[in-house]
Short mmCIF file of N, CA and C in Angstrom, two decimals:
data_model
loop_
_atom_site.label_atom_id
_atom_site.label_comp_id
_atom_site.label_asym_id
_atom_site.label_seq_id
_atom_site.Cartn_x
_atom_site.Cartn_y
_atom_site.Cartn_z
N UNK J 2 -33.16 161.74 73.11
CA UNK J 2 -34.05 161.85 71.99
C UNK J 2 -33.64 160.80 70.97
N UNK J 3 -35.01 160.23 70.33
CA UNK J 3 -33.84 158.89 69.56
C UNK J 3 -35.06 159.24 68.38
N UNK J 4 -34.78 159.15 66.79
CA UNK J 4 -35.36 159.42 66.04
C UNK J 4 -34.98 157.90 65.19
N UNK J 5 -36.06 157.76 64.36
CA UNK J 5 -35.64 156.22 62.73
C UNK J 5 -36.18 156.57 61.93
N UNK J 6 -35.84 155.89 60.57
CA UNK J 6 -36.59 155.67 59.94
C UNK J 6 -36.21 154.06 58.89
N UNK J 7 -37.15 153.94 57.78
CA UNK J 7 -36.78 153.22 57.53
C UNK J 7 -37.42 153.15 55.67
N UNK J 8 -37.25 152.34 55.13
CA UNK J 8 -37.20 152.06 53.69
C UNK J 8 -37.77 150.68 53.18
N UNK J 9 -38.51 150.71 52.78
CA UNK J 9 -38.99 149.37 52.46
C UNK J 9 -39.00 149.24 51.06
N UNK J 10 -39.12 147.59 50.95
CA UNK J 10 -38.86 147.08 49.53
C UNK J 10 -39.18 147.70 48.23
N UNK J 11 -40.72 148.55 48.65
CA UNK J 11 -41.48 148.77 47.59
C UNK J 11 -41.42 150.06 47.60
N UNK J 12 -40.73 151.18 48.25
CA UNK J 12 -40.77 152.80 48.09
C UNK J 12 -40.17 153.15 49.63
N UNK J 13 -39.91 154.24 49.69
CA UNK J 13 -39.72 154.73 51.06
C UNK J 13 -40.37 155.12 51.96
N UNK J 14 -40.67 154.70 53.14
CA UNK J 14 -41.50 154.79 54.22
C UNK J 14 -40.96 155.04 55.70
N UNK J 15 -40.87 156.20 56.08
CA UNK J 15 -40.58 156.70 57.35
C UNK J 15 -41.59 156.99 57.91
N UNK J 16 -40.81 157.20 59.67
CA UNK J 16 -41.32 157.44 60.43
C UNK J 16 -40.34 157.94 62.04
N UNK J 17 -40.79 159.17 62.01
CA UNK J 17 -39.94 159.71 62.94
C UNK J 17 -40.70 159.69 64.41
N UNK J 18 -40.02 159.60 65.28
CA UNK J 18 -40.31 159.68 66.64
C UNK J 18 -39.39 160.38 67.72
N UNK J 19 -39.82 160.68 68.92
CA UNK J 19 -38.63 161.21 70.20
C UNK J 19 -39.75 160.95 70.88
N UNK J 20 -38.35 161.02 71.91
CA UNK J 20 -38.98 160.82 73.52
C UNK J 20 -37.49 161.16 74.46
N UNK J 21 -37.91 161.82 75.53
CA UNK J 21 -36.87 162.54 76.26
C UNK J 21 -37.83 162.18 77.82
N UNK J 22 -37.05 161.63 78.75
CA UNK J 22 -36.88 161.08 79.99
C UNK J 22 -35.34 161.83 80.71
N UNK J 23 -35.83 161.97 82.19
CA UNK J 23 -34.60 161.89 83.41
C UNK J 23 -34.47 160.55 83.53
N UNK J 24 -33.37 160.62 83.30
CA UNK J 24 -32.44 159.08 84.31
C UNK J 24 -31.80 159.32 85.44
N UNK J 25 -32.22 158.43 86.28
CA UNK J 25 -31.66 158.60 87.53
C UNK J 25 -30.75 156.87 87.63
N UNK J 26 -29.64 157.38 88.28
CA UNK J 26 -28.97 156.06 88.72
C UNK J 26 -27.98 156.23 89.45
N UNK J 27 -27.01 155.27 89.47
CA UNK J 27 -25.40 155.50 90.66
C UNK J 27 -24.66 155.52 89.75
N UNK J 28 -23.57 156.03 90.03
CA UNK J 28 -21.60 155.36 90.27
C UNK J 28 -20.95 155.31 91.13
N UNK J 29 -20.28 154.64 90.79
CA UNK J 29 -18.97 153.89 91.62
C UNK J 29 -17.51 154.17 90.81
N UNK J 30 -16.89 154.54 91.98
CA UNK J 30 -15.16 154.92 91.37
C UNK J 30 -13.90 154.71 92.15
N UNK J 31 -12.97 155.43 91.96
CA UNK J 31 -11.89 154.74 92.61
C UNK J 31 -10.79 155.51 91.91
N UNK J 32 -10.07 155.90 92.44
CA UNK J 32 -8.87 156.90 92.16
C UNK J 32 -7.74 157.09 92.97
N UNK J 33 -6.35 156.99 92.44
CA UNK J 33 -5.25 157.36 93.25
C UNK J 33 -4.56 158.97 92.82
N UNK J 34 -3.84 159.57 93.71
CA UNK J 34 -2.87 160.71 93.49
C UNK J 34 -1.71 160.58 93.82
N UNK J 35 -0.64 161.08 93.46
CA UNK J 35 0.74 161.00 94.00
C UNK J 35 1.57 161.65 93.12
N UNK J 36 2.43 162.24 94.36
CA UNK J 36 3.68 163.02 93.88
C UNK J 36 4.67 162.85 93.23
N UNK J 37 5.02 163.17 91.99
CA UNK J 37 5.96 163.08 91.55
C UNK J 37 7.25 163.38 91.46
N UNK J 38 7.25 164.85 91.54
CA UNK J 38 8.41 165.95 91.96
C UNK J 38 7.74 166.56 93.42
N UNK J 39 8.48 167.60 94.05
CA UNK J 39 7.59 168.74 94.89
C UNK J 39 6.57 169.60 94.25
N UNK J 40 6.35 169.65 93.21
CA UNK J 40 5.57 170.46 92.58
C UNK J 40 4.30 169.76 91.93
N UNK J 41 4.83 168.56 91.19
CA UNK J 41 4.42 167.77 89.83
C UNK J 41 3.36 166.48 91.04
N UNK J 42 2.30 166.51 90.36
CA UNK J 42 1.41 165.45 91.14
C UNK J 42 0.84 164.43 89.71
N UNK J 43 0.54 163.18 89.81
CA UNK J 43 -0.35 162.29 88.43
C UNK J 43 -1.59 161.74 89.60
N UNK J 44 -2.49 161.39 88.64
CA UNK J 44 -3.53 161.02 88.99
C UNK J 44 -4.34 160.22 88.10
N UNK J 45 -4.84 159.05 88.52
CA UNK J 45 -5.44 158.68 87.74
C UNK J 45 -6.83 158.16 88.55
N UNK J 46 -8.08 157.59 87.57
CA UNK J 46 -9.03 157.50 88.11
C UNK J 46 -10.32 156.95 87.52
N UNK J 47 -11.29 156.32 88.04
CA UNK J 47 -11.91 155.30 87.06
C UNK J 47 -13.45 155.23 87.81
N UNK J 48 -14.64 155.35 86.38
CA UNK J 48 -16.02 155.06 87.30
C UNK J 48 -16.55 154.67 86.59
N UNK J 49 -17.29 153.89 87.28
CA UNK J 49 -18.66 153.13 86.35
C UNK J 49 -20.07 153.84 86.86
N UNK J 50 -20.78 153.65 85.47
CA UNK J 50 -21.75 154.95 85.59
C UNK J 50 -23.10 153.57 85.08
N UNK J 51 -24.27 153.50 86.00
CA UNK J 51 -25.49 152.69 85.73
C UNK J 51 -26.61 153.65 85.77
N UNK J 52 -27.37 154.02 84.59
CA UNK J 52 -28.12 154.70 84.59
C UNK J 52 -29.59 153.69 84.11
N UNK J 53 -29.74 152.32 84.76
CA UNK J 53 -30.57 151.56 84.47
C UNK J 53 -30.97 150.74 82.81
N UNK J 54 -32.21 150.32 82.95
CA UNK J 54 -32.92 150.25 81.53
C UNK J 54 -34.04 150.83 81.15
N UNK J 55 -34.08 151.19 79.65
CA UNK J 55 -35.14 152.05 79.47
C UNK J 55 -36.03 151.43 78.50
N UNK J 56 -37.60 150.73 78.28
CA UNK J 56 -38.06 150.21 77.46
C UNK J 56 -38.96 151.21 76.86
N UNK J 57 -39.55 150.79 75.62
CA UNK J 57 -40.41 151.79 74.77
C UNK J 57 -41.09 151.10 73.73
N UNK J 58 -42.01 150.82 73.11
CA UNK J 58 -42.74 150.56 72.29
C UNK J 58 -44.20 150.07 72.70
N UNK J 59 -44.93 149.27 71.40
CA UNK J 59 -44.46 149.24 70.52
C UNK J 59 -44.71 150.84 69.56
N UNK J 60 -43.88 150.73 68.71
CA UNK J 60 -43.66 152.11 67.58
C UNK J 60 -44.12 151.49 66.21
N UNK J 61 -45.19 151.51 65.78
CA UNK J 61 -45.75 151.70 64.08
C UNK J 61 -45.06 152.13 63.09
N UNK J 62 -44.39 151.50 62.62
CA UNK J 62 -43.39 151.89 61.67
C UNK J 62 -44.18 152.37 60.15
N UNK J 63 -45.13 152.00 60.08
CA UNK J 63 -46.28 152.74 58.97
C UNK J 63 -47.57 152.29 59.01
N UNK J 64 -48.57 153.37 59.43
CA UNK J 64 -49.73 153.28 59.26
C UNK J 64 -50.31 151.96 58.25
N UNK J 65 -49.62 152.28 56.95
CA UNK J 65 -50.57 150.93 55.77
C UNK J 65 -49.74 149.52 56.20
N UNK J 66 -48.72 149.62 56.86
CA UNK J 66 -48.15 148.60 57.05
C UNK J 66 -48.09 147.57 58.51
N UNK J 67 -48.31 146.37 59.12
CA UNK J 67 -49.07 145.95 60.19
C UNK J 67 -47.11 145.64 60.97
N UNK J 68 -46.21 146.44 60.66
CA UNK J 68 -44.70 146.50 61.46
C UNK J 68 -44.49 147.45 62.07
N UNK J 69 -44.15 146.83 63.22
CA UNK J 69 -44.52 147.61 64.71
C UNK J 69 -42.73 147.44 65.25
N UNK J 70 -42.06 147.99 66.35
CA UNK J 70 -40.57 147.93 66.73
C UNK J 70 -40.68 147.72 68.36
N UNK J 71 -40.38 147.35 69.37
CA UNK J 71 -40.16 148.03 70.61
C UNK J 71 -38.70 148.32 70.58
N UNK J 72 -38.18 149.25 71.42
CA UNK J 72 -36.96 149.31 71.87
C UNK J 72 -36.79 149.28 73.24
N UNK J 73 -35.17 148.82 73.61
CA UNK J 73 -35.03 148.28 75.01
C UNK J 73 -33.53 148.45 74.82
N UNK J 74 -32.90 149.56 75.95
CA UNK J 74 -31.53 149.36 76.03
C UNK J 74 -30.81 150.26 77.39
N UNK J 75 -30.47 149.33 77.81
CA UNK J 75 -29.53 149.31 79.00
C UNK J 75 -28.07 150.29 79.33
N UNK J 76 -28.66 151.75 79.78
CA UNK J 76 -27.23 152.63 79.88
C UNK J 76 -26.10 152.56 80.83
N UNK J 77 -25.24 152.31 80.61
CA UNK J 77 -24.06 152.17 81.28
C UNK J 77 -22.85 152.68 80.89
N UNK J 78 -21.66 153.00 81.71
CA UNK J 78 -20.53 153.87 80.89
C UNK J 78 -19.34 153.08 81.66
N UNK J 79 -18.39 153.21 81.53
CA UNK J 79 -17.03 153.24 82.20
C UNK J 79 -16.45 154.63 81.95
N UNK J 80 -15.46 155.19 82.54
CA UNK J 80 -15.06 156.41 82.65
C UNK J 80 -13.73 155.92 83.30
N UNK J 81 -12.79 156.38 82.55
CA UNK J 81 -11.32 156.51 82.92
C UNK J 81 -10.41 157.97 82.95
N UNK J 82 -10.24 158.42 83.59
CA UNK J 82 -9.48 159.55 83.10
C UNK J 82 -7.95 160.03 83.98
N UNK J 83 -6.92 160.38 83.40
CA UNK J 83 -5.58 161.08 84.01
C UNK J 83 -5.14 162.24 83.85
N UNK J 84 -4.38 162.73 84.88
CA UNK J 84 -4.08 163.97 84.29
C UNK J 84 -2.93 164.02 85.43
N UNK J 85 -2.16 165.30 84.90
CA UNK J 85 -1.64 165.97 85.92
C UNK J 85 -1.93 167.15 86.59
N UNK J 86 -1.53 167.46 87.93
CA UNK J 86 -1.29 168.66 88.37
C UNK J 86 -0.33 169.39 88.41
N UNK J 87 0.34 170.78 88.81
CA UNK J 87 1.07 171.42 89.40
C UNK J 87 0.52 172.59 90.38
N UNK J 88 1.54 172.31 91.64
CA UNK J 88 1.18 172.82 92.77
C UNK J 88 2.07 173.92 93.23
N UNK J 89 1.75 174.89 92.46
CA UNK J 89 2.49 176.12 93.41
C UNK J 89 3.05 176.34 94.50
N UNK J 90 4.66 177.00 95.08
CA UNK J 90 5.46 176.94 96.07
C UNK J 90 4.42 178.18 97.02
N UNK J 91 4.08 179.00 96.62
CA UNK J 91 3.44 180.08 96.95
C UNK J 91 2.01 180.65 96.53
N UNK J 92 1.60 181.58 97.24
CA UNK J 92 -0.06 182.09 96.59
C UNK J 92 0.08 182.93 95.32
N UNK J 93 -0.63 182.73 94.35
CA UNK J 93 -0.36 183.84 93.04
C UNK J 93 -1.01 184.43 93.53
N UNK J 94 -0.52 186.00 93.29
CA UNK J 94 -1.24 187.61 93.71
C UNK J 94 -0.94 188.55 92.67
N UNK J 95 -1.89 188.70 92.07
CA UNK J 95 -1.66 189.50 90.38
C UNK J 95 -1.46 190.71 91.35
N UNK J 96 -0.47 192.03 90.55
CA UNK J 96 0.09 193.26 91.39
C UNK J 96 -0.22 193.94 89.84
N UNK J 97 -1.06 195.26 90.45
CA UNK J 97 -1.26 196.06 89.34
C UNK J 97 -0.48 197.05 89.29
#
């Protein structure tokens, strides 16, 4: 949802808008694991996320006024993340 507005020289003049779309696209990643102790594991891990481009306009920024906007912008992410584990010698079994 993307909303503006805006202000002009001579008084204030808005104008609100939305628009809500599915994106569909890929990623791609890549990740290692490994042991540290017998117990203790690290991990780390990395993706790139392309969810295409999305264009839109044009948008009328005021009726009395002849300024118009398009928008155009290209989603993409990187994603990094680490962590650790720990791996239990045995099964936990809560005993009531």
């Amino acid at each position: 949802m993307s909303s503006f507005s805006t202000v002009a020289p001579f008084g204030p003049i808005s104008s609100v808008g939305s628009t809500s779309t599915t994106r569909v696209g890929w990623t791609a990643g890549v990740g290692v694991e490994g042991k540290i102790t017998r117990n203790w594991s690290a991990k780390l891990e990395y993706l790139y996320m392309d969810l295409g481009r999305f264009s839109s306009g044009p948008f009328t920024l005021s009726p009395a006024l002849p300024i118009s906007a398009n928008v155009s912008s290209h989603f993409t992410d990187h994603i990094l993340r680490a962590g650790i584990n720990y791996q239990f010698d045995s099964p936990v079994v809560a005993r009531y």
